Amino acid sequence: MNLKEKFLKLKKEKKCLVLGHNYQSPEIQEVSDYLGDSFELSIRAKETDSDLIMFCGVDFMAETAAILNPNKKVLMPDLKAECPMAKMLNPEIIKSYRRKYPEAAVAVYINTTAVTKAEADVVYTSSNGGKICSALSTQKILVGPDRNLALFIQKQLPDKEIIPMPADGYCYVHKIFSLFDIKSRGFTEAEILVHPEVDMELQALADFVGSTNQMFNRPKKSRATQFLVGTEIGLIHRMRKEYPDKEVYPLNKYAVCNTMKLHTLTKAYKALKEERPIVRVPEKIAVKAKRAIDRMLEIMNEK
Ligand code: 13P
Ligand code: SF4
């Protein structure tokens, strides 16, 4: 039996749900029960009746699964898989912004650690920031950490004042893209799809801006046959498999999230066998963070 077969056999025996983010490497994508963006994976984690979950993504995603499932075991093959952007917003920054803008609500990106979510009024993801912020009653909303995503939300909500918190949060993977990537490729017929974490000048030139799932679904609704995709390259593998009749290219093949790629099938098999490392969130923090996540889920369920 090869490693993939051994992993799948053990996964079945242990009834483990394996969740893989769209940026995972092909070997992890191929053994995942579900692939998705941060929002879809949090729903999958909430809905499962399996007592054992393996999360192949970065820290904040696995923490969200653990917060939504306090009585279940959540494993992550490599605990060093952290999101550097998530660290750009912390409780101290939120408290200082709240002092400066006492009238504003605080909405934080799901790409934040549990302690940061615990200080927020609501959580949003790259797929629902506009909907979540429009449902809040305040006119001013503190939004962070990603500045580009905050500006993307502002564009959708001209009647609100969206204040990026901190002023300059960013994702190093999505900062790699430039106008040169678009103009130099010579794909005049291709649709350009980008993530809202890319700079605004690129968003303005793109045909579509959305979360990794929204980009993944785009070719189903489009007549185009060529797509240039401006996000982490893991999504390209999934799209090429799904759309063998379409041409899918990375906008920049060097857009790699190093920590997402820390998970390997070898580490995943070891973690499943030993049932560790386990992702733990202290109960006091988890209870507070869950309120902000639940608020997002409630808004998403409203008509
Ligand atoms: P998605 O929720 O769109 O998959 O994005 C997660 C992420 O980390 C983007 O860099
Ligand atoms: Fe974080 Fe950027 Fe990696 Fe997404 S791609 S997990 S935002 S560092």
Tab-separated table of C-alpha atoms and ligand atoms in Angstrom:
chain	number	residue	atom	x	y	z
A	1	MET	CA	0.000	0.000	0.000
A	2	ASN	CA	1.363	3.457	-0.799
A	3	LEU	CA	1.173	6.379	1.639
A	4	LYS	CA	-1.976	7.816	0.094
A	5	GLU	CA	-3.789	4.465	0.392
A	6	LYS	CA	-2.569	4.015	3.980
A	7	PHE	CA	-3.770	7.503	4.888
A	8	LEU	CA	-7.201	6.967	3.316
A	9	LYS	CA	-7.604	3.587	5.060
A	10	LEU	CA	-6.742	5.045	8.464
A	11	LYS	CA	-8.954	8.078	7.864
A	12	LYS	CA	-11.878	5.739	7.193
A	13	GLU	CA	-11.155	3.579	10.257
A	14	LYS	CA	-10.958	6.632	12.527
A	15	LYS	CA	-13.906	8.391	10.824
A	16	CYS	CA	-11.766	11.498	10.553
A	17	LEU	CA	-13.029	14.476	8.522
A	18	VAL	CA	-10.180	16.006	6.509
A	19	LEU	CA	-10.633	19.653	5.553
A	20	GLY	CA	-8.176	21.172	3.086
A	21	HIS	CA	-7.863	24.807	2.117
A	22	ASN	CA	-7.755	25.644	-1.603
A	23	TYR	CA	-4.056	26.575	-1.221
A	24	GLN	CA	-2.956	23.104	-0.114
A	25	SER	CA	-0.501	21.124	-2.213
A	26	PRO	CA	-1.934	18.523	-4.643
A	27	GLU	CA	-1.084	15.559	-2.356
A	28	ILE	CA	-3.188	17.074	0.461
A	29	GLN	CA	-5.976	18.189	-1.886
A	30	GLU	CA	-6.279	14.617	-3.131
A	31	VAL	CA	-6.959	13.147	0.337
A	32	SER	CA	-9.267	15.914	1.616
A	33	ASP	CA	-12.984	15.266	2.122
A	34	TYR	CA	-13.695	18.897	1.371
A	35	LEU	CA	-11.654	21.645	-0.238
A	36	GLY	CA	-12.765	25.214	0.164
A	37	ASP	CA	-12.266	28.798	1.224
A	38	SER	CA	-12.252	29.914	4.860
A	39	PHE	CA	-16.020	30.359	4.954
A	40	GLU	CA	-16.929	27.000	3.450
A	41	LEU	CA	-14.467	25.150	5.667
A	42	SER	CA	-15.854	26.785	8.808
A	43	ILE	CA	-19.351	25.630	7.787
A	44	ARG	CA	-18.061	22.096	7.109
A	45	ALA	CA	-16.393	22.089	10.523
A	46	LYS	CA	-19.609	23.241	12.186
A	47	GLU	CA	-21.802	20.681	10.443
A	48	THR	CA	-19.756	17.523	10.879
A	49	ASP	CA	-20.747	14.748	13.255
A	50	SER	CA	-17.253	13.283	13.146
A	51	ASP	CA	-15.376	13.529	16.483
A	52	LEU	CA	-12.014	13.806	14.791
A	53	ILE	CA	-11.182	16.617	12.357
A	54	MET	CA	-7.900	17.151	10.532
A	55	PHE	CA	-7.455	20.712	9.329
A	56	CYS	CA	-4.947	21.297	6.544
A	57	GLY	CA	-4.754	25.062	6.391
A	58	VAL	CA	-3.253	27.754	8.607
A	59	ASP	CA	-3.638	28.355	12.341
A	60	PHE	CA	-6.649	30.676	12.335
A	61	MET	CA	-8.671	28.220	10.229
A	62	ALA	CA	-7.951	25.267	12.518
A	63	GLU	CA	-8.646	27.450	15.568
A	64	THR	CA	-12.032	28.393	14.088
A	65	ALA	CA	-12.838	24.690	13.658
A	66	ALA	CA	-11.803	24.054	17.286
A	67	ILE	CA	-13.876	27.003	18.569
A	68	LEU	CA	-16.956	25.707	16.727
A	69	ASN	CA	-16.350	22.168	18.059
A	70	PRO	CA	-15.251	22.470	21.690
A	71	ASN	CA	-15.814	18.758	22.343
A	72	LYS	CA	-14.023	17.435	19.275
A	73	LYS	CA	-10.392	16.761	18.546
A	74	VAL	CA	-8.967	19.059	15.850
A	75	LEU	CA	-5.586	18.031	14.415
A	76	MET	CA	-3.229	20.042	12.226
A	77	PRO	CA	-0.296	18.178	10.584
A	78	ASP	CA	2.162	21.020	11.315
A	79	LEU	CA	1.398	23.567	14.044
A	80	LYS	CA	3.936	25.984	12.550
A	81	ALA	CA	1.482	26.701	9.725
A	82	GLU	CA	0.683	30.247	10.796
A	83	CYS	CA	-0.687	33.177	8.783
A	84	PRO	CA	1.655	36.188	9.146
A	85	MET	CA	-1.099	38.587	8.142
A	86	ALA	CA	-3.309	37.357	10.986
A	87	LYS	CA	-0.635	38.529	13.425
A	88	MET	CA	-0.925	42.131	12.181
A	89	LEU	CA	-4.018	42.696	14.307
A	90	ASN	CA	-4.047	42.008	18.046
A	91	PRO	CA	-6.271	42.898	21.045
A	92	GLU	CA	-4.130	45.944	21.955
A	93	ILE	CA	-4.576	47.464	18.487
A	94	ILE	CA	-8.342	46.851	18.649
A	95	LYS	CA	-8.563	48.465	22.093
A	96	SER	CA	-6.672	51.554	20.954
A	97	TYR	CA	-8.899	51.910	17.850
A	98	ARG	CA	-12.008	51.460	20.009
A	99	ARG	CA	-10.795	54.300	22.263
A	100	LYS	CA	-10.313	56.532	19.207
A	101	TYR	CA	-13.633	55.531	17.560
A	102	PRO	CA	-16.009	54.619	20.403
A	103	GLU	CA	-19.016	54.862	18.085
A	104	ALA	CA	-17.680	52.252	15.628
A	105	ALA	CA	-18.354	48.502	15.437
A	106	VAL	CA	-15.396	46.128	15.129
A	107	ALA	CA	-15.445	43.558	12.319
A	108	VAL	CA	-12.401	41.316	11.990
A	109	TYR	CA	-11.307	39.130	9.094
A	110	ILE	CA	-11.445	35.397	9.767
A	111	ASN	CA	-7.656	35.633	9.164
A	112	THR	CA	-7.081	36.624	12.819
A	113	THR	CA	-6.066	34.631	15.862
A	114	ALA	CA	-8.657	33.538	18.443
A	115	VAL	CA	-7.568	36.194	20.979
A	116	THR	CA	-8.232	38.891	18.385
A	117	LYS	CA	-11.625	37.450	17.431
A	118	ALA	CA	-12.490	37.481	21.136
A	119	GLU	CA	-12.284	41.326	21.055
A	120	ALA	CA	-14.477	41.739	17.952
A	121	ASP	CA	-18.209	42.267	17.411
A	122	VAL	CA	-18.294	40.123	14.292
A	123	VAL	CA	-16.090	38.106	11.937
A	124	TYR	CA	-16.176	38.254	8.110
A	125	THR	CA	-14.391	36.336	5.363
A	126	SER	CA	-13.147	37.269	1.890
A	127	SER	CA	-16.466	36.003	0.493
A	128	ASN	CA	-18.879	37.947	2.704
A	129	GLY	CA	-17.242	41.151	4.036
A	130	GLY	CA	-19.732	43.438	2.246
A	131	LYS	CA	-22.785	41.530	3.457
A	132	ILE	CA	-21.537	41.303	7.049
A	133	CYS	CA	-20.598	44.989	7.308
A	134	SER	CA	-23.833	46.157	5.666
A	135	ALA	CA	-25.801	44.263	8.339
A	136	LEU	CA	-24.148	46.233	11.160
A	137	SER	CA	-26.130	49.181	12.534
A	138	THR	CA	-23.222	51.598	12.965
A	139	GLN	CA	-22.106	53.892	10.142
A	140	LYS	CA	-18.427	53.566	11.094
A	141	ILE	CA	-16.836	50.126	11.098
A	142	LEU	CA	-13.291	49.231	12.094
A	143	VAL	CA	-12.149	46.511	9.703
A	144	GLY	CA	-8.880	44.550	9.646
A	145	PRO	CA	-6.197	43.427	9.314
A	146	ASP	CA	-6.050	43.345	5.503
A	147	ARG	CA	-6.176	46.881	4.109
A	148	ASN	CA	-7.020	45.865	0.529
A	149	LEU	CA	-9.964	43.775	1.671
A	150	ALA	CA	-11.149	46.722	3.809
A	151	LEU	CA	-11.005	48.979	0.708
A	152	PHE	CA	-12.846	46.319	-1.320
A	153	ILE	CA	-15.621	46.323	1.318
A	154	GLN	CA	-15.695	50.150	1.303
A	155	LYS	CA	-16.287	50.116	-2.472
A	156	GLN	CA	-19.365	47.958	-1.959
A	157	LEU	CA	-20.725	50.115	0.892
A	158	PRO	CA	-20.519	53.825	-0.018
A	159	ASP	CA	-22.871	54.767	2.840
A	160	LYS	CA	-20.577	53.289	5.487
A	161	GLU	CA	-17.211	54.536	6.681
A	162	ILE	CA	-14.835	51.565	6.682
A	163	ILE	CA	-11.697	52.291	8.690
A	164	PRO	CA	-8.771	49.902	8.033
A	165	MET	CA	-7.334	48.652	11.328
A	166	PRO	CA	-4.319	48.752	11.393
A	167	ALA	CA	-3.836	51.207	8.525
A	168	ASP	CA	-1.406	48.980	6.639
A	169	GLY	CA	-2.184	45.260	7.139
A	170	TYR	CA	-1.343	43.070	4.137
A	171	CYS	CA	-0.715	39.541	2.890
A	172	TYR	CA	2.820	39.085	1.525
A	173	VAL	CA	1.606	36.476	-0.992
A	174	HIS	CA	-0.975	38.787	-2.573
A	175	LYS	CA	1.424	41.770	-2.532
A	176	ILE	CA	3.552	39.967	-5.122
A	177	PHE	CA	1.135	40.733	-7.981
A	178	SER	CA	1.734	43.819	-10.086
A	179	LEU	CA	0.175	45.517	-13.098
A	180	PHE	CA	3.136	44.140	-15.044
A	181	ASP	CA	1.837	40.583	-14.385
A	182	ILE	CA	-1.434	41.486	-16.101
A	183	LYS	CA	-0.056	43.547	-18.965
A	184	SER	CA	2.952	41.409	-19.844
A	185	ARG	CA	1.159	38.084	-20.216
A	186	GLY	CA	-0.401	38.850	-23.592
A	187	PHE	CA	-3.594	36.902	-22.860
A	188	THR	CA	-5.954	39.408	-24.413
A	189	GLU	CA	-8.966	37.075	-24.247
A	190	ALA	CA	-8.373	35.723	-20.737
A	191	GLU	CA	-10.589	36.621	-17.789
A	192	ILE	CA	-8.591	37.978	-14.892
A	193	LEU	CA	-9.696	36.722	-11.491
A	194	VAL	CA	-8.133	38.149	-8.325
A	195	HIS	CA	-8.499	37.820	-4.562
A	196	PRO	CA	-9.563	40.978	-2.644
A	197	GLU	CA	-6.210	40.904	-0.814
A	198	VAL	CA	-4.459	42.141	-4.002
A	199	ASP	CA	-3.783	45.870	-4.470
A	200	MET	CA	-6.682	48.074	-5.580
A	201	GLU	CA	-5.084	49.010	-8.927
A	202	LEU	CA	-5.126	45.311	-9.848
A	203	GLN	CA	-8.650	44.831	-8.534
A	204	ALA	CA	-9.690	47.703	-10.819
A	205	LEU	CA	-8.263	45.939	-13.881
A	206	ALA	CA	-9.628	42.493	-13.001
A	207	ASP	CA	-12.801	41.004	-14.458
A	208	PHE	CA	-13.730	39.388	-11.145
A	209	VAL	CA	-12.715	39.863	-7.499
A	210	GLY	CA	-13.630	37.196	-4.954
A	211	SER	CA	-12.667	34.593	-2.403
A	212	THR	CA	-10.864	31.435	-3.474
A	213	ASN	CA	-14.188	29.557	-3.726
A	214	GLN	CA	-15.788	32.369	-5.711
A	215	MET	CA	-12.836	32.345	-8.144
A	216	PHE	CA	-13.015	28.543	-8.308
A	217	ASN	CA	-16.681	28.719	-9.324
A	218	ARG	CA	-16.261	31.548	-11.820
A	219	PRO	CA	-15.530	29.422	-14.966
A	220	LYS	CA	-18.918	27.681	-14.516
A	221	LYS	CA	-20.628	31.021	-15.109
A	222	SER	CA	-18.286	32.472	-17.704
A	223	ARG	CA	-18.029	31.973	-21.468
A	224	ALA	CA	-14.288	32.658	-21.360
A	225	THR	CA	-11.966	29.735	-22.043
A	226	GLN	CA	-8.820	31.249	-20.522
A	227	PHE	CA	-8.401	32.429	-16.929
A	228	LEU	CA	-5.501	34.234	-15.273
A	229	VAL	CA	-5.793	33.683	-11.542
A	230	GLY	CA	-4.316	36.162	-9.048
A	231	THR	CA	-4.024	34.266	-5.810
A	232	GLU	CA	-1.898	31.545	-4.196
A	233	ILE	CA	-0.984	28.890	-6.776
A	234	GLY	CA	-2.649	25.991	-4.885
A	235	LEU	CA	-5.993	27.072	-6.346
A	236	ILE	CA	-4.667	26.607	-9.902
A	237	HIS	CA	-4.272	22.838	-9.343
A	238	ARG	CA	-7.860	22.518	-8.160
A	239	MET	CA	-9.223	24.610	-11.041
A	240	ARG	CA	-7.258	22.723	-13.705
A	241	LYS	CA	-8.640	19.421	-12.403
A	242	GLU	CA	-12.190	20.753	-12.338
A	243	TYR	CA	-12.052	22.404	-15.769
A	244	PRO	CA	-9.983	20.224	-18.113
A	245	ASP	CA	-11.509	22.014	-21.110
A	246	LYS	CA	-10.484	25.492	-19.939
A	247	GLU	CA	-7.027	27.020	-19.680
A	248	VAL	CA	-6.151	28.199	-16.174
A	249	TYR	CA	-2.890	30.066	-15.536
A	250	PRO	CA	-1.386	31.648	-12.441
A	251	LEU	CA	-1.074	35.429	-12.683
A	252	ASN	CA	2.297	34.949	-11.014
A	253	LYS	CA	3.665	31.451	-10.458
A	254	TYR	CA	5.749	32.630	-7.476
A	255	ALA	CA	2.677	33.423	-5.372
A	256	VAL	CA	3.272	30.726	-2.766
A	257	CYS	CA	2.107	30.803	0.855
A	258	ASN	CA	5.007	29.035	2.541
A	259	THR	CA	3.163	28.144	5.721
A	260	MET	CA	0.174	26.639	3.870
A	261	LYS	CA	2.674	24.355	2.185
A	262	LEU	CA	4.135	23.066	5.462
A	263	HIS	CA	1.553	20.279	5.495
A	264	THR	CA	2.685	17.145	3.665
A	265	LEU	CA	1.069	13.738	3.320
A	266	THR	CA	3.840	12.250	5.487
A	267	LYS	CA	3.071	14.701	8.321
A	268	ALA	CA	-0.677	14.230	7.863
A	269	TYR	CA	-0.363	10.446	8.155
A	270	LYS	CA	1.772	10.716	11.317
A	271	ALA	CA	-0.687	13.214	12.846
A	272	LEU	CA	-3.634	10.943	12.074
A	273	LYS	CA	-1.887	7.893	13.516
A	274	GLU	CA	-0.787	9.639	16.731
A	275	GLU	CA	-3.828	11.956	16.926
A	276	ARG	CA	-1.588	14.946	17.533
A	277	PRO	CA	-0.667	17.792	17.314
A	278	ILE	CA	-4.024	18.980	18.621
A	279	VAL	CA	-5.191	22.559	18.070
A	280	ARG	CA	-6.320	24.005	21.397
A	281	VAL	CA	-7.991	27.313	22.194
A	282	PRO	CA	-8.359	28.223	25.902
A	283	GLU	CA	-12.042	28.011	26.854
A	284	LYS	CA	-12.375	31.634	28.026
A	285	ILE	CA	-11.043	32.926	24.686
A	286	ALA	CA	-13.003	30.362	22.651
A	287	VAL	CA	-16.333	31.371	24.208
A	288	LYS	CA	-15.758	35.062	23.398
A	289	ALA	CA	-14.399	34.383	19.897
A	290	LYS	CA	-17.354	32.076	19.154
A	291	ARG	CA	-19.790	34.958	19.725
A	292	ALA	CA	-18.168	36.946	16.889
A	293	ILE	CA	-18.088	33.891	14.585
A	294	ASP	CA	-21.711	32.989	15.411
A	295	ARG	CA	-22.771	36.562	14.627
A	296	MET	CA	-21.294	36.131	11.127
A	297	LEU	CA	-23.101	32.801	10.677
A	298	GLU	CA	-26.409	34.368	11.848
A	299	ILE	CA	-26.071	37.242	9.350
A	300	MET	CA	-25.292	34.764	6.578
A	301	ASN	CA	-28.454	32.834	7.421
A	302	GLU	CA	-30.635	35.958	7.324
A	303	LYS	CA	-32.432	36.571	4.046
B	1	13P	P1	-10.184	32.505	1.241
B	1	13P	O1	-11.085	32.527	2.432
B	1	13P	O2	-10.676	33.337	0.101
B	1	13P	O3	-9.886	31.106	0.814
B	1	13P	O4	-8.820	33.210	1.636
B	1	13P	C1	-8.030	32.758	2.680
B	1	13P	C2	-6.713	33.336	2.636
B	1	13P	O5	-5.889	33.059	3.474
B	1	13P	C3	-6.402	34.271	1.567
B	1	13P	O6	-5.068	34.515	1.513
B	2	SF4	FE1	-2.197	34.349	5.328
B	2	SF4	FE2	-1.623	35.337	2.929
B	2	SF4	FE3	-1.052	32.796	3.484
B	2	SF4	FE4	-3.589	33.609	3.170
B	2	SF4	S1	-1.990	33.565	1.609
B	2	SF4	S2	-2.808	32.266	4.770
B	2	SF4	S3	-3.503	35.661	4.089
B	2	SF4	S4	-0.166	34.614	4.450
